[in-house]
Amino acid sequence: MIKTKKEISKFILDNGMSNIVSIYGIGSIAKKKDNVGDIDLNIFLDNCDYDSIVQINSLKLYLKEKLEKDIDFNIIDMSIVRDNLLESDIFPHKNRHSLFLYELSILDCLIYGEPLLDGIKFDKEDLKKECVKLTLTLVQRLNKEMLTKMSDRTPINGRKFSKYAIEFAMISRGIKNPYFLSSSEVTNVLQVIPEISEYSELMEDILNCKTIPLRDSYNFIRHVSLILKADYIKEFSK
């Protein structure tokens, strides 16, 4: 991550990009993994106009060349922050809002600029709702992939989605930071979610990033989604 910080700072200073307020990492770079895949960066940007986005694309190409990694950017307009909409449903981020900010805040991977996430508060129901929604979405994404573009990547995505399902389930059950789980912690996971004890060996393989059959990952994710849905209905449905 040190090299990433250095190259980002160099490009920003060399190109006078003063409208970049902050950059936070998420995903593998934020989790300080030895084998970082794609680099996911979240840019808080002032004056988020067309020319600014063109400049950001130049930064993306520069980093891809220097770091020899695929770069993925998420742009957050600073007007959202200034208008106190960061914690509202208006905040735009695909199909999640609270969990996106939650992960940014917990991982606290500030790569450049000002800290902007101090003091963010999270509503318990919002987090649980998004955990359910996103776990159900993982099932739908696999459905779509299996029915429209099945490939050698599909089982890999199944394993990746299984890891996400574990994280969502842990957050939903009150664990603050599930982002650094290892295979040695399966017992701890089962203490929080005993309903998935039948999948203990599979979870070890998931957390060890081993190849697992798509059938197993699919059924595991669906099982977790049903557990979280039942939790949500029991706690919040009136």
JSON list of N, CA and C in Angstrom, two decimals, residues 143-154:
[
{"chain": "A", "resi": 143, "resn": "ASN", "atom": "N", "xyz": [-27.55, -16.59, -10.01]},
{"chain": "A", "resi": 143, "resn": "ASN", "atom": "CA", "xyz": [-28.60, -17.05, -10.92]},
{"chain": "A", "resi": 143, "resn": "ASN", "atom": "C", "xyz": [-28.38, -16.50, -12.32]},
{"chain": "A", "resi": 144, "resn": "LYS", "atom": "N", "xyz": [-28.18, -15.20, -12.39]},
{"chain": "A", "resi": 144, "resn": "LYS", "atom": "CA", "xyz": [-28.03, -14.53, -13.69]},
{"chain": "A", "resi": 144, "resn": "LYS", "atom": "C", "xyz": [-26.79, -15.04, -14.42]},
{"chain": "A", "resi": 145, "resn": "GLU", "atom": "N", "xyz": [-25.70, -15.19, -13.67]},
{"chain": "A", "resi": 145, "resn": "GLU", "atom": "CA", "xyz": [-24.46, -15.65, -14.30]},
{"chain": "A", "resi": 145, "resn": "GLU", "atom": "C", "xyz": [-24.60, -17.08, -14.80]},
{"chain": "A", "resi": 146, "resn": "MET", "atom": "N", "xyz": [-25.24, -17.93, -14.01]},
{"chain": "A", "resi": 146, "resn": "MET", "atom": "CA", "xyz": [-25.41, -19.32, -14.42]},
{"chain": "A", "resi": 146, "resn": "MET", "atom": "C", "xyz": [-26.31, -19.46, -15.64]},
{"chain": "A", "resi": 147, "resn": "LEU", "atom": "N", "xyz": [-27.28, -18.56, -15.77]},
{"chain": "A", "resi": 147, "resn": "LEU", "atom": "CA", "xyz": [-28.27, -18.67, -16.85]},
{"chain": "A", "resi": 147, "resn": "LEU", "atom": "C", "xyz": [-27.92, -17.86, -18.09]},
{"chain": "A", "resi": 148, "resn": "THR", "atom": "N", "xyz": [-26.97, -16.93, -17.98]},
{"chain": "A", "resi": 148, "resn": "THR", "atom": "CA", "xyz": [-26.68, -16.07, -19.13]},
{"chain": "A", "resi": 148, "resn": "THR", "atom": "C", "xyz": [-25.22, -16.07, -19.57]},
{"chain": "A", "resi": 149, "resn": "LYS", "atom": "N", "xyz": [-24.30, -16.22, -18.63]},
{"chain": "A", "resi": 149, "resn": "LYS", "atom": "CA", "xyz": [-22.89, -16.13, -19.02]},
{"chain": "A", "resi": 149, "resn": "LYS", "atom": "C", "xyz": [-22.01, -17.04, -18.16]},
{"chain": "A", "resi": 150, "resn": "MET", "atom": "N", "xyz": [-22.43, -18.28, -18.02]},
{"chain": "A", "resi": 150, "resn": "MET", "atom": "CA", "xyz": [-21.67, -19.27, -17.26]},
{"chain": "A", "resi": 150, "resn": "MET", "atom": "C", "xyz": [-20.28, -19.42, -17.87]},
{"chain": "A", "resi": 151, "resn": "SER", "atom": "N", "xyz": [-19.25, -19.37, -17.02]},
{"chain": "A", "resi": 151, "resn": "SER", "atom": "CA", "xyz": [-17.88, -19.48, -17.51]},
{"chain": "A", "resi": 151, "resn": "SER", "atom": "C", "xyz": [-17.01, -20.10, -16.43]},
{"chain": "A", "resi": 152, "resn": "ASP", "atom": "N", "xyz": [-15.71, -20.20, -16.71]},
{"chain": "A", "resi": 152, "resn": "ASP", "atom": "CA", "xyz": [-14.78, -20.72, -15.72]},
{"chain": "A", "resi": 152, "resn": "ASP", "atom": "C", "xyz": [-14.69, -19.81, -14.50]},
{"chain": "A", "resi": 153, "resn": "ARG", "atom": "N", "xyz": [-15.10, -18.55, -14.66]},
{"chain": "A", "resi": 153, "resn": "ARG", "atom": "CA", "xyz": [-15.07, -17.60, -13.55]},
{"chain": "A", "resi": 153, "resn": "ARG", "atom": "C", "xyz": [-16.23, -17.81, -12.57]},
{"chain": "A", "resi": 154, "resn": "THR", "atom": "N", "xyz": [-17.28, -18.48, -13.01]},
{"chain": "A", "resi": 154, "resn": "THR", "atom": "CA", "xyz": [-18.48, -18.58, -12.17]},
{"chain": "A", "resi": 154, "resn": "THR", "atom": "C", "xyz": [-18.20, -19.28, -10.83]}
]
